Coordinates of C-alpha atoms in Angstrom, one line a residue:
M1 CA 96.0 9.4 73.2
A2 CA 94.6 11.7 70.5
K3 CA 91.2 10.9 69.0
F4 CA 90.9 11.9 65.4
S5 CA 87.9 12.8 63.3
C6 CA 87.4 15.0 60.2
C7 CA 83.7 15.5 61.0
F8 CA 82.3 17.9 63.5
G9 CA 79.1 17.4 65.5
M10 CA 76.5 19.9 66.3
V11 CA 76.8 22.0 69.5
A12 CA 74.3 21.2 72.2
S13 CA 71.5 23.7 72.8
P14 CA 67.9 23.7 74.1
T15 CA 66.8 23.3 70.4
N16 CA 69.1 20.3 70.0
G17 CA 67.6 18.9 73.2
V18 CA 64.2 18.9 71.5
L19 CA 65.8 17.3 68.5
V20 CA 67.3 14.5 70.6
H21 CA 63.9 13.7 72.2
R22 CA 62.2 13.7 68.8
E23 CA 64.7 11.4 67.2
L24 CA 64.6 9.0 70.2
L25 CA 60.9 8.7 70.5
D26 CA 60.9 5.2 68.9
V27 CA 63.9 3.9 71.0
E28 CA 62.7 1.2 73.4
N29 CA 64.1 0.2 76.8
M30 CA 65.8 3.5 77.2
R31 CA 65.0 5.7 80.2
L32 CA 65.1 9.5 80.1
Y33 CA 66.7 10.8 83.3
T34 CA 66.5 14.4 84.6
Y35 CA 69.6 16.3 85.4
K36 CA 68.4 16.4 89.0
D37 CA 68.2 12.6 89.1
L38 CA 71.8 12.3 88.2
Q39 CA 72.9 15.1 90.5
I40 CA 71.4 13.2 93.4
A41 CA 72.9 9.9 92.2
T42 CA 76.4 11.3 92.2
G43 CA 76.2 13.6 95.3
D44 CA 76.2 16.6 93.0
F45 CA 79.0 15.1 90.9
K46 CA 81.4 15.0 93.9
P47 CA 85.1 14.6 92.9
E48 CA 85.4 11.4 95.1
N49 CA 82.7 9.8 92.9
K50 CA 84.6 10.5 89.7
I51 CA 86.0 7.2 88.3
G52 CA 87.2 8.2 84.9
Q53 CA 88.2 11.0 82.5
G54 CA 88.3 10.7 78.7
G55 CA 88.3 12.8 75.6
F56 CA 84.5 13.0 75.7
G57 CA 84.1 14.0 79.4
S58 CA 84.0 12.7 82.9
V59 CA 82.6 9.4 84.3
Y60 CA 81.0 9.2 87.8
K61 CA 79.9 6.3 89.9
G62 CA 76.3 6.9 90.9
L63 CA 73.5 5.3 93.0
L64 CA 70.0 5.7 91.5
K65 CA 66.8 5.9 93.6
D66 CA 66.0 2.2 92.8
G67 CA 69.4 1.1 94.3
K68 CA 71.1 0.4 91.0
I69 CA 74.8 1.4 90.8
V70 CA 75.6 3.0 87.5
A71 CA 78.4 4.8 85.6
I72 CA 77.3 8.3 84.6
N73 CA 79.2 9.7 81.6
V74 CA 79.0 13.5 81.6
L75 CA 80.0 14.8 78.2
S76 CA 81.9 18.1 78.4
A77 CA 80.9 21.2 76.5
E78 CA 84.2 21.0 74.7
S79 CA 83.7 17.3 73.9
R80 CA 84.6 16.0 70.5
Q81 CA 81.5 13.9 70.6
G82 CA 78.9 16.1 68.8
L83 CA 75.1 15.7 69.0
R84 CA 75.1 13.3 66.0
E85 CA 77.6 11.0 67.8
F86 CA 75.5 11.2 70.9
L87 CA 72.4 10.1 69.1
T88 CA 74.3 7.4 67.3
E89 CA 75.5 5.9 70.5
I90 CA 72.0 5.8 72.0
T91 CA 70.2 4.4 69.0
I92 CA 72.8 1.7 68.2
I93 CA 73.5 0.4 71.7
S94 CA 69.8 0.4 72.6
D95 CA 69.0 -2.1 69.9
I96 CA 71.7 -4.7 70.7
Q97 CA 72.3 -6.9 73.7
H98 CA 75.4 -9.1 74.2
E99 CA 77.5 -10.3 77.1
N100 CA 80.5 -8.4 75.7
L101 CA 78.8 -5.1 75.0
V102 CA 78.1 -2.4 77.6
K103 CA 74.5 -2.0 78.8
L104 CA 73.1 1.5 78.3
H105 CA 70.3 2.3 80.8
G106 CA 69.4 5.8 79.7
Y107 CA 70.3 9.3 79.0
C108 CA 69.8 12.9 80.0
V109 CA 69.5 16.0 77.7
E110 CA 68.8 19.3 79.5
K111 CA 70.0 22.7 78.3
D112 CA 73.7 22.1 77.5
H113 CA 73.9 18.8 79.5
R114 CA 74.4 15.5 77.6
I115 CA 74.8 12.5 79.8
L116 CA 74.8 8.7 79.2
V117 CA 73.9 6.3 82.0
Y118 CA 75.6 2.8 81.8
G119 CA 75.8 -0.2 84.1
Y120 CA 78.6 0.1 86.5
L121 CA 81.7 -2.1 85.9
K122 CA 83.9 -2.7 88.9
N123 CA 87.2 -3.1 87.2
S124 CA 87.3 0.0 85.1
S125 CA 88.9 0.0 81.6
L126 CA 92.0 -1.8 80.3
D127 CA 93.9 1.4 79.8
Q128 CA 93.5 2.3 83.5
T129 CA 94.3 -1.1 84.8
L130 CA 96.5 -3.3 82.7
L131 CA 98.1 -0.4 80.9
G132 CA 97.8 2.1 83.7
G133 CA 101.2 1.5 85.3
N134 CA 102.2 0.1 88.6
H135 CA 99.4 1.7 90.7
C136 CA 97.0 -1.1 89.7
S137 CA 96.6 -3.9 92.3
I138 CA 95.0 -6.3 89.8
K139 CA 97.2 -9.2 88.7
F140 CA 96.5 -9.9 85.0
T141 CA 97.2 -13.6 84.7
W142 CA 97.4 -15.2 81.3
E143 CA 94.0 -16.8 82.0
I144 CA 92.4 -13.3 82.5
R145 CA 94.1 -11.9 79.4
R146 CA 93.0 -14.8 77.3
K147 CA 89.4 -14.3 78.6
I148 CA 89.5 -10.6 77.7
C149 CA 90.9 -11.3 74.2
I150 CA 88.2 -14.0 73.5
G151 CA 85.4 -11.8 74.9
V152 CA 86.3 -8.8 72.8
A153 CA 86.5 -11.1 69.7
K154 CA 83.0 -12.4 70.5
G155 CA 81.6 -8.9 70.9
L156 CA 83.1 -7.8 67.6
T157 CA 81.8 -11.0 65.9
Y158 CA 78.3 -10.2 67.1
L159 CA 78.5 -6.6 65.8
H160 CA 80.0 -7.6 62.4
E161 CA 78.0 -10.7 61.6
E162 CA 74.9 -11.2 63.8
V163 CA 73.4 -7.7 64.0
Q164 CA 71.4 -6.5 61.0
P165 CA 72.5 -4.2 59.6
H166 CA 76.0 -4.9 60.8
V167 CA 77.8 -2.5 63.0
I168 CA 81.4 -1.2 62.7
H169 CA 82.6 0.2 66.0
R170 CA 85.5 2.4 64.6
D171 CA 87.1 3.0 67.9
I172 CA 88.3 -0.3 69.4
K173 CA 91.0 0.6 71.9
A174 CA 92.0 -0.2 75.5
S175 CA 90.1 2.7 77.1
N176 CA 86.9 1.4 75.4
I177 CA 87.2 -2.1 76.9
L178 CA 85.6 -2.2 80.3
L179 CA 85.8 -5.0 82.8
N180 CA 83.3 -6.3 85.3
E181 CA 84.0 -8.1 88.6
D182 CA 85.0 -11.4 86.9
F183 CA 86.9 -9.7 84.1
T184 CA 84.3 -10.2 81.4
P185 CA 85.2 -7.5 78.8
K186 CA 82.5 -5.1 77.6
I187 CA 83.0 -3.0 74.4
S188 CA 81.9 0.6 75.1
D189 CA 81.7 4.0 73.4
F190 CA 79.6 3.6 70.2
G191 CA 79.6 7.3 69.4
L192 CA 81.6 6.7 66.2
A193 CA 79.9 3.5 65.1
K194 CA 78.6 3.0 61.6
L195 CA 75.8 0.8 60.4
F196 CA 77.0 -1.4 57.6
P197 CA 74.4 -3.2 55.4
S198 CA 75.5 -6.7 54.4
H199 CA 75.3 -6.1 50.6
L200 CA 78.0 -3.4 50.7
T201 CA 81.7 -4.0 50.3
H202 CA 82.7 -0.7 52.0
I203 CA 81.5 2.7 53.1
S204 CA 83.2 5.9 52.1
T205 CA 83.1 8.1 55.2
C206 CA 84.9 10.6 57.2
I207 CA 88.0 9.2 58.9
A208 CA 87.4 8.8 62.7
G209 CA 89.0 6.9 65.5
T210 CA 92.1 7.0 67.6
L211 CA 95.6 7.4 66.3
G212 CA 97.7 4.3 66.8
Y213 CA 94.6 2.0 66.3
L214 CA 93.6 3.2 62.8
A215 CA 93.9 0.7 59.9
P216 CA 96.3 2.2 57.3
E217 CA 93.9 1.6 54.3
Y218 CA 91.0 3.3 56.2
A219 CA 93.2 6.2 57.4
I220 CA 94.5 6.8 53.8
R221 CA 91.4 6.3 51.7
G222 CA 88.5 6.7 54.0
Q223 CA 87.0 3.4 52.8
L224 CA 85.5 1.7 55.8
T225 CA 85.1 -2.1 56.1
R226 CA 85.0 -4.4 59.1
K227 CA 88.7 -4.9 58.7
A228 CA 89.2 -1.5 60.3
D229 CA 87.9 -2.9 63.6
I230 CA 89.9 -6.1 63.1
Y231 CA 93.1 -4.0 62.7
S232 CA 92.3 -2.1 65.9
F233 CA 91.6 -5.4 67.7
G234 CA 95.0 -6.7 66.6
I235 CA 96.7 -3.7 68.2
L236 CA 94.7 -4.3 71.3
L237 CA 95.8 -7.9 71.4
L238 CA 99.5 -6.8 71.3
E239 CA 98.8 -4.4 74.2
I240 CA 97.2 -7.2 76.2
V241 CA 99.9 -9.7 75.6
S242 CA 102.8 -7.2 76.2
G243 CA 101.1 -5.2 79.0
K244 CA 102.3 -2.0 77.1
P245 CA 100.3 0.8 75.4
N246 CA 100.8 1.1 71.7
Q247 CA 102.4 4.5 72.2
N248 CA 104.6 5.6 75.1
K249 CA 106.7 8.8 74.6
Q250 CA 108.5 8.2 77.9
L251 CA 110.4 5.2 76.6
P252 CA 113.6 5.4 74.5
V253 CA 112.8 6.5 70.9
E254 CA 113.3 2.9 69.5
E255 CA 110.7 1.6 71.9
Q256 CA 108.1 4.3 71.9
Y257 CA 105.8 2.6 69.3
L258 CA 104.7 -0.9 70.1
L259 CA 103.9 -1.9 66.5
E260 CA 107.4 -0.9 65.3
R261 CA 108.9 -2.8 68.2
V262 CA 106.8 -5.9 67.4
W263 CA 108.0 -5.9 63.8
E264 CA 111.6 -5.6 64.9
L265 CA 111.3 -8.5 67.3
Y266 CA 109.4 -10.5 64.6
R267 CA 112.2 -10.0 62.1
E268 CA 114.8 -11.1 64.7
G269 CA 112.7 -14.2 65.7
E270 CA 112.5 -12.8 69.2
L271 CA 108.7 -12.3 69.7
K272 CA 108.9 -14.0 73.1
R273 CA 110.6 -10.9 74.4
L274 CA 107.4 -9.0 73.8
V275 CA 105.4 -11.0 76.3
D276 CA 104.7 -9.3 79.6
T277 CA 107.2 -10.8 82.1
S278 CA 104.9 -10.2 85.0
M279 CA 102.9 -13.3 84.0
E280 CA 105.9 -15.5 84.7
D281 CA 105.5 -15.0 88.5
D282 CA 102.9 -17.2 90.3
D283 CA 100.8 -17.9 87.2
E284 CA 100.2 -21.7 86.8
D285 CA 98.2 -21.1 83.6
Y286 CA 100.8 -19.0 81.9
D287 CA 101.8 -20.4 78.5
K288 CA 104.5 -18.2 77.0
D289 CA 104.4 -20.1 73.7
E290 CA 100.6 -19.5 73.4
A291 CA 101.1 -15.8 74.1
C292 CA 103.9 -15.7 71.5
R293 CA 101.6 -17.4 69.0
V294 CA 99.0 -14.7 69.5
N295 CA 101.7 -12.1 68.6
L296 CA 102.7 -14.1 65.6
R297 CA 99.1 -14.4 64.3
V298 CA 98.5 -10.7 64.7
N299 CA 101.6 -9.9 62.7
K300 CA 100.4 -12.2 59.9
V301 CA 96.9 -10.6 59.6

């Protein structure tokens, strides 16, 4: 899915590497890794250790010298995440700790290499599992889906209300929701995040995020509020309940866009048809009416 931004970051260089170190001098609890450290951890970035691929680069599973298993996000030279976004991600996530936010252990900046080191999460991201097609062996019961929805909501509430200044993520989507071994969701990728002082009603800023998840008022006027994240979260809820991505060009034209399909079913009074039918099999906790109510509330926001 296309990531959209009208701002461009700086290109990495040795000079920018010095700039990164200078700007991160005051960041606590953040380790600086050497490129050699991460080469060893990933077996020289062997293809079999690659666990993900995104718009910003590749993610590898690694084993550090201290025995810690980590996810190593190697930003590509062509990455849409510029130096400013790289710095933003480190400074914001280093200052906040919450059960539903990813844990950033450290970073590496050497020559043209920009790498982020996160805690490893066994069950990957929602877009690779729940929305990734039939190759996923995980059975997403209603209990698991409910847990994911509530966890993401708690993480956003923490960012929007408890952190000072508040944080607007700006890129809530399935690929940025990671899952640990017990399916606790972790919000990831803070490269586009904005600090939002509590006395402001909005921030006028460059439009950034992922098409299909952008709130219309933000995409049109560039006025950012916490409602931008809430809209994206609503789209995510629809994906979780339906088991379908918000865009799928392989479907018939009338079914390619999830939000349009939801509105059509809502007008017909047939929202129950949107609920993922795979939950009906062997799921004692499945409550189709509750799942339907989630869809209904999203449509009324």
